[in-house]
JSON list of C-alpha atoms and ligand atoms in Angstrom, two decimals:
[
{"chain": "A", "resi": 18, "resn": "MET", "atom": "CA", "xyz": [0.83, 5.89, 20.04]},
{"chain": "A", "resi": 19, "resn": "HIS", "atom": "CA", "xyz": [3.63, 8.32, 18.29]},
{"chain": "A", "resi": 20, "resn": "SER", "atom": "CA", "xyz": [1.35, 9.85, 15.93]},
{"chain": "A", "resi": 21, "resn": "ILE", "atom": "CA", "xyz": [1.98, 14.32, 14.01]},
{"chain": "A", "resi": 22, "resn": "HIS", "atom": "CA", "xyz": [-0.69, 16.33, 12.21]},
{"chain": "A", "resi": 23, "resn": "PHE", "atom": "CA", "xyz": [-0.61, 17.65, 9.39]},
{"chain": "A", "resi": 24, "resn": "GLU", "atom": "CA", "xyz": [-2.34, 20.12, 7.50]},
{"chain": "A", "resi": 25, "resn": "THR", "atom": "CA", "xyz": [-0.71, 20.15, 5.20]},
{"chain": "A", "resi": 26, "resn": "ILE", "atom": "CA", "xyz": [3.26, 18.85, 4.17]},
{"chain": "A", "resi": 27, "resn": "ASP", "atom": "CA", "xyz": [5.00, 18.15, 0.72]},
{"chain": "A", "resi": 28, "resn": "SER", "atom": "CA", "xyz": [4.05, 14.58, 1.12]},
{"chain": "A", "resi": 29, "resn": "THR", "atom": "CA", "xyz": [4.58, 12.12, 4.71]},
{"chain": "A", "resi": 30, "resn": "ASN", "atom": "CA", "xyz": [7.03, 9.70, 3.04]},
{"chain": "A", "resi": 31, "resn": "ALA", "atom": "CA", "xyz": [9.36, 12.86, 1.80]},
{"chain": "A", "resi": 32, "resn": "TRP", "atom": "CA", "xyz": [8.94, 14.28, 5.81]},
{"chain": "A", "resi": 33, "resn": "LEU", "atom": "CA", "xyz": [9.80, 11.45, 7.42]},
{"chain": "A", "resi": 34, "resn": "LYS", "atom": "CA", "xyz": [12.60, 10.97, 4.59]},
{"chain": "A", "resi": 35, "resn": "ARG", "atom": "CA", "xyz": [14.31, 13.65, 6.31]},
{"chain": "A", "resi": 36, "resn": "HIS", "atom": "CA", "xyz": [13.02, 12.72, 10.45]},
{"chain": "A", "resi": 37, "resn": "TRP", "atom": "CA", "xyz": [13.78, 9.35, 11.08]},
{"chain": "A", "resi": 38, "resn": "ASN", "atom": "CA", "xyz": [16.28, 9.22, 12.86]},
{"chain": "A", "resi": 39, "resn": "VAL", "atom": "CA", "xyz": [14.78, 12.51, 15.44]},
{"chain": "A", "resi": 40, "resn": "GLN", "atom": "CA", "xyz": [11.74, 9.97, 15.64]},
{"chain": "A", "resi": 41, "resn": "PRO", "atom": "CA", "xyz": [10.55, 6.89, 17.68]},
{"chain": "A", "resi": 42, "resn": "ASP", "atom": "CA", "xyz": [10.05, 3.40, 15.29]},
{"chain": "A", "resi": 43, "resn": "MET", "atom": "CA", "xyz": [6.05, 3.33, 14.87]},
{"chain": "A", "resi": 44, "resn": "THR", "atom": "CA", "xyz": [6.00, 7.28, 14.61]},
{"chain": "A", "resi": 45, "resn": "PHE", "atom": "CA", "xyz": [3.15, 7.39, 12.61]},
{"chain": "A", "resi": 46, "resn": "VAL", "atom": "CA", "xyz": [2.52, 11.10, 10.20]},
{"chain": "A", "resi": 47, "resn": "ARG", "atom": "CA", "xyz": [-0.95, 12.03, 7.84]},
{"chain": "A", "resi": 48, "resn": "ALA", "atom": "CA", "xyz": [-1.65, 15.44, 6.43]},
{"chain": "A", "resi": 49, "resn": "ASP", "atom": "CA", "xyz": [-4.68, 16.18, 5.34]},
{"chain": "A", "resi": 50, "resn": "TYR", "atom": "CA", "xyz": [-3.22, 17.06, 2.28]},
{"chain": "A", "resi": 51, "resn": "GLN", "atom": "CA", "xyz": [-0.16, 16.44, 0.08]},
{"chain": "A", "resi": 52, "resn": "ARG", "atom": "CA", "xyz": [0.69, 19.37, -1.97]},
{"chain": "A", "resi": 53, "resn": "GLN", "atom": "CA", "xyz": [3.69, 16.71, -3.71]},
{"chain": "A", "resi": 54, "resn": "GLY", "atom": "CA", "xyz": [2.49, 13.05, -2.98]},
{"chain": "A", "resi": 55, "resn": "ARG", "atom": "CA", "xyz": [4.09, 10.63, -4.11]},
{"chain": "A", "resi": 56, "resn": "GLY", "atom": "CA", "xyz": [2.86, 6.72, -6.21]},
{"chain": "A", "resi": 57, "resn": "ARG", "atom": "CA", "xyz": [4.95, 4.38, -6.92]},
{"chain": "A", "resi": 58, "resn": "GLY", "atom": "CA", "xyz": [6.95, 4.20, -10.61]},
{"chain": "A", "resi": 59, "resn": "GLN", "atom": "CA", "xyz": [7.86, 8.19, -9.88]},
{"chain": "A", "resi": 60, "resn": "ARG", "atom": "CA", "xyz": [4.01, 9.15, -10.30]},
{"chain": "A", "resi": 61, "resn": "ARG", "atom": "CA", "xyz": [2.30, 11.51, -8.36]},
{"chain": "A", "resi": 62, "resn": "TRP", "atom": "CA", "xyz": [-0.01, 10.68, -6.41]},
{"chain": "A", "resi": 63, "resn": "PHE", "atom": "CA", "xyz": [-3.07, 13.26, -5.64]},
{"chain": "A", "resi": 64, "resn": "SER", "atom": "CA", "xyz": [-5.83, 13.73, -3.61]},
{"chain": "A", "resi": 65, "resn": "GLN", "atom": "CA", "xyz": [-7.84, 16.75, -3.03]},
{"chain": "A", "resi": 66, "resn": "PRO", "atom": "CA", "xyz": [-8.20, 18.35, 0.42]},
{"chain": "A", "resi": 67, "resn": "ASP", "atom": "CA", "xyz": [-9.33, 15.92, 3.26]},
{"chain": "A", "resi": 68, "resn": "GLU", "atom": "CA", "xyz": [-11.16, 13.95, 1.34]},
{"chain": "A", "resi": 69, "resn": "ASN", "atom": "CA", "xyz": [-9.13, 10.87, 1.52]},
{"chain": "A", "resi": 70, "resn": "LEU", "atom": "CA", "xyz": [-7.02, 8.89, 4.45]},
{"chain": "A", "resi": 71, "resn": "MET", "atom": "CA", "xyz": [-2.78, 9.82, 3.81]},
{"chain": "A", "resi": 72, "resn": "PHE", "atom": "CA", "xyz": [-0.58, 8.43, 6.20]},
{"chain": "A", "resi": 73, "resn": "SER", "atom": "CA", "xyz": [2.52, 7.30, 6.90]},
{"chain": "A", "resi": 74, "resn": "LEU", "atom": "CA", "xyz": [3.89, 4.96, 9.79]},
{"chain": "A", "resi": 75, "resn": "LEU", "atom": "CA", "xyz": [8.74, 4.40, 9.88]},
{"chain": "A", "resi": 76, "resn": "ILE", "atom": "CA", "xyz": [9.67, 1.03, 10.53]},
{"chain": "A", "resi": 77, "resn": "LYS", "atom": "CA", "xyz": [13.03, 0.97, 12.72]},
{"chain": "A", "resi": 78, "resn": "ASP", "atom": "CA", "xyz": [13.12, -2.67, 14.13]},
{"chain": "A", "resi": 79, "resn": "GLY", "atom": "CA", "xyz": [16.38, -4.43, 11.80]},
{"chain": "A", "resi": 80, "resn": "GLN", "atom": "CA", "xyz": [13.88, -7.74, 12.44]},
{"chain": "A", "resi": 81, "resn": "LEU", "atom": "CA", "xyz": [10.88, -5.99, 11.10]},
{"chain": "A", "resi": 82, "resn": "MET", "atom": "CA", "xyz": [13.00, -4.38, 8.26]},
{"chain": "A", "resi": 83, "resn": "ALA", "atom": "CA", "xyz": [14.61, -7.91, 7.54]},
{"chain": "A", "resi": 84, "resn": "LYS", "atom": "CA", "xyz": [11.30, -8.96, 6.22]},
{"chain": "A", "resi": 85, "resn": "HIS", "atom": "CA", "xyz": [10.41, -5.96, 4.36]},
{"chain": "A", "resi": 86, "resn": "GLN", "atom": "CA", "xyz": [9.38, -8.72, 0.94]},
{"chain": "A", "resi": 87, "resn": "LEU", "atom": "CA", "xyz": [6.60, -9.37, 3.44]},
{"chain": "A", "resi": 88, "resn": "ILE", "atom": "CA", "xyz": [5.70, -5.65, 4.68]},
{"chain": "A", "resi": 89, "resn": "SER", "atom": "CA", "xyz": [4.49, -4.16, 1.99]},
{"chain": "A", "resi": 90, "resn": "LEU", "atom": "CA", "xyz": [1.36, -7.31, 1.18]},
{"chain": "A", "resi": 91, "resn": "VAL", "atom": "CA", "xyz": [1.46, -7.00, 4.64]},
{"chain": "A", "resi": 92, "resn": "SER", "atom": "CA", "xyz": [0.39, -4.00, 4.91]},
{"chain": "A", "resi": 93, "resn": "ALA", "atom": "CA", "xyz": [-1.91, -4.15, 2.29]},
{"chain": "A", "resi": 94, "resn": "PHE", "atom": "CA", "xyz": [-3.42, -6.64, 4.38]},
{"chain": "A", "resi": 95, "resn": "SER", "atom": "CA", "xyz": [-4.25, -4.79, 7.14]},
{"chain": "A", "resi": 96, "resn": "ILE", "atom": "CA", "xyz": [-5.81, -2.15, 4.79]},
{"chain": "A", "resi": 97, "resn": "ALA", "atom": "CA", "xyz": [-8.26, -4.85, 2.84]},
{"chain": "A", "resi": 98, "resn": "GLN", "atom": "CA", "xyz": [-9.31, -5.91, 6.84]},
{"chain": "A", "resi": 99, "resn": "LEU", "atom": "CA", "xyz": [-10.07, -1.88, 7.27]},
{"chain": "A", "resi": 100, "resn": "LEU", "atom": "CA", "xyz": [-12.11, -2.21, 4.19]},
{"chain": "A", "resi": 101, "resn": "GLU", "atom": "CA", "xyz": [-14.29, -5.70, 5.05]},
{"chain": "A", "resi": 102, "resn": "GLU", "atom": "CA", "xyz": [-14.44, -4.27, 8.37]},
{"chain": "A", "resi": 103, "resn": "GLN", "atom": "CA", "xyz": [-16.12, -0.69, 6.71]},
{"chain": "A", "resi": 104, "resn": "GLY", "atom": "CA", "xyz": [-18.65, -2.53, 4.79]},
{"chain": "A", "resi": 105, "resn": "LEU", "atom": "CA", "xyz": [-16.40, -2.82, 1.72]},
{"chain": "A", "resi": 106, "resn": "LYS", "atom": "CA", "xyz": [-17.25, -5.77, -1.03]},
{"chain": "A", "resi": 107, "resn": "SER", "atom": "CA", "xyz": [-15.27, -7.93, -3.01]},
{"chain": "A", "resi": 108, "resn": "VAL", "atom": "CA", "xyz": [-11.63, -6.74, -1.04]},
{"chain": "A", "resi": 109, "resn": "MET", "atom": "CA", "xyz": [-8.46, -7.81, -2.47]},
{"chain": "A", "resi": 110, "resn": "ILE", "atom": "CA", "xyz": [-4.66, -7.95, -2.53]},
{"chain": "A", "resi": 111, "resn": "LYS", "atom": "CA", "xyz": [-2.67, -6.77, -6.17]},
{"chain": "A", "resi": 112, "resn": "TRP", "atom": "CA", "xyz": [0.37, -8.10, -5.77]},
{"chain": "A", "resi": 113, "resn": "PRO", "atom": "CA", "xyz": [2.79, -6.14, -4.03]},
{"chain": "A", "resi": 114, "resn": "ASN", "atom": "CA", "xyz": [0.99, -3.14, -2.42]},
{"chain": "A", "resi": 115, "resn": "ASP", "atom": "CA", "xyz": [-2.47, -1.97, -3.95]},
{"chain": "A", "resi": 116, "resn": "VAL", "atom": "CA", "xyz": [-5.53, -2.76, -2.60]},
{"chain": "A", "resi": 117, "resn": "TYR", "atom": "CA", "xyz": [-8.74, -3.25, -4.85]},
{"chain": "A", "resi": 118, "resn": "ALA", "atom": "CA", "xyz": [-12.72, -3.06, -3.60]},
{"chain": "A", "resi": 119, "resn": "GLU", "atom": "CA", "xyz": [-15.33, -4.26, -6.67]},
{"chain": "A", "resi": 120, "resn": "ASP", "atom": "CA", "xyz": [-12.03, -4.51, -8.81]},
{"chain": "A", "resi": 121, "resn": "LYS", "atom": "CA", "xyz": [-11.21, -1.45, -8.91]},
{"chain": "A", "resi": 122, "resn": "LYS", "atom": "CA", "xyz": [-8.16, 0.54, -6.21]},
{"chain": "A", "resi": 123, "resn": "ILE", "atom": "CA", "xyz": [-8.65, 2.03, -3.87]},
{"chain": "A", "resi": 124, "resn": "CYS", "atom": "CA", "xyz": [-5.47, 2.33, -2.06]},
{"chain": "A", "resi": 125, "resn": "GLY", "atom": "CA", "xyz": [-2.36, 2.71, -2.94]},
{"chain": "A", "resi": 126, "resn": "ILE", "atom": "CA", "xyz": [1.54, 1.42, -0.87]},
{"chain": "A", "resi": 127, "resn": "LEU", "atom": "CA", "xyz": [5.11, 3.25, -1.62]},
{"chain": "A", "resi": 128, "resn": "LEU", "atom": "CA", "xyz": [7.62, 1.78, 0.61]},
{"chain": "A", "resi": 129, "resn": "GLU", "atom": "CA", "xyz": [10.50, 3.34, 0.81]},
{"chain": "A", "resi": 130, "resn": "GLY", "atom": "CA", "xyz": [13.87, 2.66, 2.40]},
{"chain": "A", "resi": 131, "resn": "VAL", "atom": "CA", "xyz": [16.49, 4.55, 3.38]},
{"chain": "A", "resi": 132, "resn": "SER", "atom": "CA", "xyz": [19.60, 3.87, 3.19]},
{"chain": "A", "resi": 133, "resn": "GLN", "atom": "CA", "xyz": [23.33, 5.15, 4.94]},
{"chain": "A", "resi": 134, "resn": "ASN", "atom": "CA", "xyz": [25.82, 1.24, 3.97]},
{"chain": "A", "resi": 135, "resn": "GLU", "atom": "CA", "xyz": [22.94, -0.26, 5.68]},
{"chain": "A", "resi": 136, "resn": "LEU", "atom": "CA", "xyz": [18.90, -0.34, 5.95]},
{"chain": "A", "resi": 137, "resn": "GLN", "atom": "CA", "xyz": [18.06, 2.70, 8.19]},
{"chain": "A", "resi": 138, "resn": "CYS", "atom": "CA", "xyz": [14.73, 2.23, 8.47]},
{"chain": "A", "resi": 139, "resn": "LEU", "atom": "CA", "xyz": [11.32, 1.29, 5.46]},
{"chain": "A", "resi": 140, "resn": "ILE", "atom": "CA", "xyz": [8.96, 3.88, 5.47]},
{"chain": "A", "resi": 141, "resn": "ILE", "atom": "CA", "xyz": [5.01, 2.71, 4.45]},
{"chain": "A", "resi": 142, "resn": "GLY", "atom": "CA", "xyz": [3.43, 5.35, 2.71]},
{"chain": "A", "resi": 143, "resn": "ILE", "atom": "CA", "xyz": [-0.11, 4.61, 2.69]},
{"chain": "A", "resi": 144, "resn": "GLY", "atom": "CA", "xyz": [-3.26, 7.06, 0.70]},
{"chain": "A", "resi": 145, "resn": "LEU", "atom": "CA", "xyz": [-6.58, 4.89, 1.04]},
{"chain": "A", "resi": 146, "resn": "ASN", "atom": "CA", "xyz": [-9.10, 6.89, -0.49]},
{"chain": "A", "resi": 147, "resn": "VAL", "atom": "CA", "xyz": [-12.74, 7.92, 1.94]},
{"chain": "A", "resi": 148, "resn": "ASN", "atom": "CA", "xyz": [-14.44, 10.10, 0.40]},
{"chain": "A", "resi": 149, "resn": "GLN", "atom": "CA", "xyz": [-13.27, 11.68, -2.43]},
{"chain": "A", "resi": 150, "resn": "LEU", "atom": "CA", "xyz": [-15.69, 12.51, -5.43]},
{"chain": "A", "resi": 151, "resn": "VAL", "atom": "CA", "xyz": [-13.57, 12.97, -8.95]},
{"chain": "A", "resi": 152, "resn": "PHE", "atom": "CA", "xyz": [-10.39, 12.05, -9.76]},
{"chain": "A", "resi": 153, "resn": "GLU", "atom": "CA", "xyz": [-8.42, 13.48, -12.29]},
{"chain": "A", "resi": 154, "resn": "GLY", "atom": "CA", "xyz": [-5.38, 12.73, -13.97]},
{"chain": "A", "resi": 155, "resn": "GLU", "atom": "CA", "xyz": [-4.41, 9.57, -16.36]},
{"chain": "A", "resi": 156, "resn": "TYR", "atom": "CA", "xyz": [-5.47, 6.02, -15.30]},
{"chain": "A", "resi": 157, "resn": "LEU", "atom": "CA", "xyz": [-5.52, 3.24, -16.67]},
{"chain": "A", "resi": 158, "resn": "ARG", "atom": "CA", "xyz": [-8.15, 2.11, -14.73]},
{"chain": "A", "resi": 159, "resn": "GLU", "atom": "CA", "xyz": [-10.32, 4.66, -12.41]},
{"chain": "A", "resi": 160, "resn": "PRO", "atom": "CA", "xyz": [-9.74, 4.59, -9.21]},
{"chain": "A", "resi": 161, "resn": "ALA", "atom": "CA", "xyz": [-12.87, 4.82, -6.59]},
{"chain": "A", "resi": 162, "resn": "SER", "atom": "CA", "xyz": [-12.78, 5.78, -2.99]},
{"chain": "A", "resi": 163, "resn": "MET", "atom": "CA", "xyz": [-15.13, 3.80, -0.13]},
{"chain": "A", "resi": 164, "resn": "TYR", "atom": "CA", "xyz": [-17.57, 6.55, -0.21]},
{"chain": "A", "resi": 165, "resn": "GLN", "atom": "CA", "xyz": [-18.22, 6.22, -4.26]},
{"chain": "A", "resi": 166, "resn": "LEU", "atom": "CA", "xyz": [-18.27, 2.13, -3.57]},
{"chain": "A", "resi": 167, "resn": "THR", "atom": "CA", "xyz": [-20.76, 2.42, -0.09]},
{"chain": "A", "resi": 168, "resn": "GLY", "atom": "CA", "xyz": [-22.10, 5.61, -0.59]},
{"chain": "A", "resi": 169, "resn": "ARG", "atom": "CA", "xyz": [-21.38, 6.03, 2.95]},
{"chain": "A", "resi": 170, "resn": "LYS", "atom": "CA", "xyz": [-19.00, 9.07, 4.72]},
{"chain": "A", "resi": 171, "resn": "TYR", "atom": "CA", "xyz": [-16.53, 8.09, 6.43]},
{"chain": "A", "resi": 172, "resn": "ASP", "atom": "CA", "xyz": [-14.95, 9.77, 9.15]},
{"chain": "A", "resi": 173, "resn": "ILE", "atom": "CA", "xyz": [-10.57, 10.31, 8.39]},
{"chain": "A", "resi": 174, "resn": "SER", "atom": "CA", "xyz": [-10.14, 10.51, 11.88]},
{"chain": "A", "resi": 175, "resn": "GLN", "atom": "CA", "xyz": [-11.09, 7.52, 12.19]},
{"chain": "A", "resi": 176, "resn": "LEU", "atom": "CA", "xyz": [-10.53, 5.56, 9.56]},
{"chain": "A", "resi": 177, "resn": "ALA", "atom": "CA", "xyz": [-7.06, 6.33, 10.80]},
{"chain": "A", "resi": 178, "resn": "PHE", "atom": "CA", "xyz": [-6.86, 5.65, 14.19]},
{"chain": "A", "resi": 179, "resn": "ARG", "atom": "CA", "xyz": [-7.90, 1.43, 13.79]},
{"chain": "A", "resi": 180, "resn": "ALA", "atom": "CA", "xyz": [-5.33, 1.61, 9.65]},
{"chain": "A", "resi": 181, "resn": "TYR", "atom": "CA", "xyz": [-2.89, 2.90, 12.39]},
{"chain": "A", "resi": 182, "resn": "ALA", "atom": "CA", "xyz": [-4.52, -0.26, 15.54]},
{"chain": "A", "resi": 183, "resn": "ILE", "atom": "CA", "xyz": [-4.74, -3.59, 12.26]},
{"chain": "A", "resi": 184, "resn": "LEU", "atom": "CA", "xyz": [-1.31, -2.28, 11.29]},
{"chain": "A", "resi": 185, "resn": "MET", "atom": "CA", "xyz": [0.22, -2.07, 15.06]},
{"chain": "A", "resi": 186, "resn": "LYS", "atom": "CA", "xyz": [-1.45, -6.29, 15.46]},
{"chain": "A", "resi": 187, "resn": "ASN", "atom": "CA", "xyz": [-0.33, -7.16, 12.21]},
{"chain": "A", "resi": 188, "resn": "LEU", "atom": "CA", "xyz": [3.60, -6.57, 11.80]},
{"chain": "A", "resi": 189, "resn": "ASN", "atom": "CA", "xyz": [3.94, -7.16, 15.64]},
{"chain": "A", "resi": 190, "resn": "GLY", "atom": "CA", "xyz": [2.16, -10.97, 14.37]},
{"chain": "A", "resi": 191, "resn": "LEU", "atom": "CA", "xyz": [4.81, -10.94, 10.88]},
{"chain": "A", "resi": 192, "resn": "LYS", "atom": "CA", "xyz": [8.13, -9.62, 13.58]},
{"chain": "A", "resi": 193, "resn": "GLN", "atom": "CA", "xyz": [6.75, -13.16, 15.75]},
{"chain": "A", "resi": 194, "resn": "GLY", "atom": "CA", "xyz": [6.58, -15.45, 13.02]},
{"chain": "A", "resi": 195, "resn": "GLU", "atom": "CA", "xyz": [2.86, -15.39, 12.09]},
{"chain": "A", "resi": 196, "resn": "ASP", "atom": "CA", "xyz": [2.27, -16.68, 8.38]},
{"chain": "A", "resi": 197, "resn": "PHE", "atom": "CA", "xyz": [-0.30, -14.75, 6.87]},
{"chain": "A", "resi": 198, "resn": "LEU", "atom": "CA", "xyz": [0.27, -16.63, 3.54]},
{"chain": "A", "resi": 199, "resn": "PRO", "atom": "CA", "xyz": [-2.98, -18.22, 3.56]},
{"chain": "A", "resi": 200, "resn": "ARG", "atom": "CA", "xyz": [-4.49, -15.65, 3.63]},
{"chain": "A", "resi": 201, "resn": "LEU", "atom": "CA", "xyz": [-2.57, -13.41, 1.13]},
{"chain": "A", "resi": 202, "resn": "ARG", "atom": "CA", "xyz": [-3.17, -16.13, -0.79]},
{"chain": "A", "resi": 203, "resn": "GLN", "atom": "CA", "xyz": [-6.97, -16.05, -0.64]},
{"chain": "A", "resi": 204, "resn": "LEU", "atom": "CA", "xyz": [-6.95, -12.13, -1.72]},
{"chain": "A", "resi": 205, "resn": "ASN", "atom": "CA", "xyz": [-4.06, -12.71, -4.13]},
{"chain": "A", "resi": 206, "resn": "TYR", "atom": "CA", "xyz": [-6.93, -10.05, -6.54]},
{"chain": "A", "resi": 207, "resn": "LEU", "atom": "CA", "xyz": [-3.74, -11.22, -10.28]},
{"chain": "A", "resi": 208, "resn": "GLN", "atom": "CA", "xyz": [-3.79, -14.87, -9.53]},
{"chain": "A", "resi": 209, "resn": "ASP", "atom": "CA", "xyz": [-4.09, -16.88, -12.82]},
{"chain": "A", "resi": 210, "resn": "ARG", "atom": "CA", "xyz": [-4.90, -13.14, -14.34]},
{"chain": "A", "resi": 211, "resn": "LEU", "atom": "CA", "xyz": [-2.89, -12.25, -17.51]},
{"chain": "A", "resi": 212, "resn": "VAL", "atom": "CA", "xyz": [-1.07, -9.21, -16.90]},
{"chain": "A", "resi": 213, "resn": "SER", "atom": "CA", "xyz": [2.57, -7.40, -17.83]},
{"chain": "A", "resi": 214, "resn": "ALA", "atom": "CA", "xyz": [4.76, -8.46, -16.09]},
{"chain": "A", "resi": 215, "resn": "MET", "atom": "CA", "xyz": [9.41, -7.33, -16.29]},
{"chain": "A", "resi": 216, "resn": "ILE", "atom": "CA", "xyz": [11.30, -10.62, -16.32]},
{"chain": "A", "resi": 217, "resn": "ASP", "atom": "CA", "xyz": [15.27, -10.19, -17.18]},
{"chain": "A", "resi": 218, "resn": "GLY", "atom": "CA", "xyz": [14.88, -6.72, -18.61]},
{"chain": "A", "resi": 219, "resn": "ASN", "atom": "CA", "xyz": [11.98, -7.50, -20.60]},
{"chain": "A", "resi": 220, "resn": "ARG", "atom": "CA", "xyz": [8.46, -7.15, -20.40]},
{"chain": "A", "resi": 221, "resn": "LYS", "atom": "CA", "xyz": [6.47, -9.65, -21.32]},
{"chain": "A", "resi": 222, "resn": "THR", "atom": "CA", "xyz": [2.77, -11.23, -21.35]},
{"chain": "A", "resi": 223, "resn": "VAL", "atom": "CA", "xyz": [2.99, -13.88, -17.88]},
{"chain": "A", "resi": 224, "resn": "VAL", "atom": "CA", "xyz": [-0.18, -16.64, -16.60]},
{"chain": "A", "resi": 225, "resn": "VAL", "atom": "CA", "xyz": [0.06, -15.66, -11.98]},
{"chain": "A", "resi": 226, "resn": "ARG", "atom": "CA", "xyz": [0.55, -18.79, -11.17]},
{"chain": "A", "resi": 227, "resn": "GLY", "atom": "CA", "xyz": [0.80, -17.88, -6.83]},
{"chain": "A", "resi": 228, "resn": "LEU", "atom": "CA", "xyz": [2.40, -16.22, -4.27]},
{"chain": "A", "resi": 229, "resn": "ASN", "atom": "CA", "xyz": [5.90, -17.90, -3.62]},
{"chain": "A", "resi": 230, "resn": "ASP", "atom": "CA", "xyz": [6.65, -18.00, 0.56]},
{"chain": "A", "resi": 231, "resn": "ASP", "atom": "CA", "xyz": [9.05, -15.27, 0.45]},
{"chain": "A", "resi": 232, "resn": "GLY", "atom": "CA", "xyz": [5.96, -12.56, -0.89]},
{"chain": "A", "resi": 233, "resn": "SER", "atom": "CA", "xyz": [7.75, -12.72, -4.68]},
{"chain": "A", "resi": 234, "resn": "LEU", "atom": "CA", "xyz": [5.63, -13.83, -8.04]},
{"chain": "A", "resi": 235, "resn": "LYS", "atom": "CA", "xyz": [4.67, -17.06, -9.23]},
{"chain": "A", "resi": 236, "resn": "VAL", "atom": "CA", "xyz": [4.94, -16.57, -12.72]},
{"chain": "A", "resi": 237, "resn": "GLU", "atom": "CA", "xyz": [4.37, -18.52, -16.16]},
{"chain": "A", "resi": 238, "resn": "VAL", "atom": "CA", "xyz": [6.41, -17.18, -19.02]},
{"chain": "A", "resi": 239, "resn": "ASP", "atom": "CA", "xyz": [6.42, -19.77, -22.61]},
{"chain": "A", "resi": 240, "resn": "GLY", "atom": "CA", "xyz": [5.33, -22.24, -20.61]},
{"chain": "A", "resi": 241, "resn": "GLN", "atom": "CA", "xyz": [7.97, -21.90, -17.57]},
{"chain": "A", "resi": 242, "resn": "GLU", "atom": "CA", "xyz": [7.71, -20.73, -13.97]},
{"chain": "A", "resi": 243, "resn": "THR", "atom": "CA", "xyz": [9.85, -18.33, -12.77]},
{"chain": "A", "resi": 244, "resn": "ASP", "atom": "CA", "xyz": [9.39, -15.77, -9.95]},
{"chain": "A", "resi": 245, "resn": "VAL", "atom": "CA", "xyz": [9.38, -11.93, -9.73]},
{"chain": "A", "resi": 246, "resn": "THR", "atom": "CA", "xyz": [10.26, -10.29, -7.04]},
{"chain": "A", "resi": 247, "resn": "SER", "atom": "CA", "xyz": [9.70, -6.73, -7.25]},
{"chain": "A", "resi": 248, "resn": "GLY", "atom": "CA", "xyz": [8.84, -3.97, -10.21]},
{"chain": "A", "resi": 249, "resn": "GLU", "atom": "CA", "xyz": [5.28, -3.42, -11.85]},
{"chain": "A", "resi": 250, "resn": "ILE", "atom": "CA", "xyz": [3.00, -5.38, -12.14]},
{"chain": "A", "resi": 251, "resn": "SER", "atom": "CA", "xyz": [-0.10, -3.95, -15.05]},
{"chain": "A", "resi": 252, "resn": "PHE", "atom": "CA", "xyz": [-2.50, -5.74, -16.90]},
{"chain": "A", "resi": 253, "resn": "HIS", "atom": "CA", "xyz": [-2.87, -6.75, -20.00]},
{"chain": "A", "resi": 254, "resn": "VAL", "atom": "CA", "xyz": [-4.67, -4.34, -22.19]},
{"chain": "B", "resi": 261, "resn": "BTN", "atom": "C1", "xyz": [0.98, 4.02, -5.82]},
{"chain": "B", "resi": 261, "resn": "BTN", "atom": "O1", "xyz": [1.53, 4.29, -6.69]},
{"chain": "B", "resi": 261, "resn": "BTN", "atom": "O2", "xyz": [-0.60, 3.42, -5.45]},
{"chain": "B", "resi": 261, "resn": "BTN", "atom": "C2", "xyz": [1.49, 5.08, -4.09]},
{"chain": "B", "resi": 261, "resn": "BTN", "atom": "C3", "xyz": [0.92, 5.18, -3.60]},
{"chain": "B", "resi": 261, "resn": "BTN", "atom": "C4", "xyz": [1.30, 6.65, -2.29]},
{"chain": "B", "resi": 261, "resn": "BTN", "atom": "C5", "xyz": [0.63, 7.64, -1.79]},
{"chain": "B", "resi": 261, "resn": "BTN", "atom": "C6", "xyz": [0.53, 7.22, -0.56]},
{"chain": "B", "resi": 261, "resn": "BTN", "atom": "S1", "xyz": [-0.29, 8.67, 0.39]},
{"chain": "B", "resi": 261, "resn": "BTN", "atom": "C7", "xyz": [0.63, 8.87, 2.05]},
{"chain": "B", "resi": 261, "resn": "BTN", "atom": "C8", "xyz": [2.35, 8.58, 1.90]},
{"chain": "B", "resi": 261, "resn": "BTN", "atom": "N1", "xyz": [3.10, 10.18, 1.09]},
{"chain": "B", "resi": 261, "resn": "BTN", "atom": "C9", "xyz": [3.17, 10.03, -0.18]},
{"chain": "B", "resi": 261, "resn": "BTN", "atom": "O3", "xyz": [3.50, 11.43, -1.28]},
{"chain": "B", "resi": 261, "resn": "BTN", "atom": "N2", "xyz": [2.90, 8.97, -1.02]},
{"chain": "B", "resi": 261, "resn": "BTN", "atom": "C10", "xyz": [2.16, 7.61, 0.09]}
]
């Protein structure tokens, strides 16, 4: 395991974006605190020092990178497995890459790529709320931590070790052609929900009908089925 641990860093994703070319495939970079933690859609990711698990994993293997649409789902699935193993209840995946427990967001994933003509590497950035009790900021839905949901405090280093082991196993499985779709479909938090999605550049209210084999989301809009491949999905409120 090639692992790098920072007490403080700007962002583990940003660090790997700067150093990917001299780091081996599957380098694991963890930080106790990020000064400029990054979330999806230009948002920030806030985490109090030493309270949560924050890491990034570097993927340079071309065979795996070709499956990028499924990588974020399989990463979310890996965190869902970790949470179930730790006794968390009602763990689901909110497409494409959040993990929910008891209807609250407990983990966010930011997948970034580095391209120079073609894709050079992928960086999977994972933030899991572990022991933090108070969340500040503007949230559509209040997030939660493992501690809040179970009343137990967790050893973050141990969780990091397990997260790495589970991710390695599953990403290797994905590379070898293992079929995660039945399990991903079972954990689809958005199934049959009314959500708001970007369709052809317009925000629309849609009903989620399922997960396609390529990892895209099947939705129904104005009585017709269409696929959503990326972008923001938010709850219809
Ligand atoms: C989201 O918006 O839900 C995604 C959040 C991803 C946060 C993690 S924490 C480790 C890694 N480094 C970052 O700067 N962001 C990701």
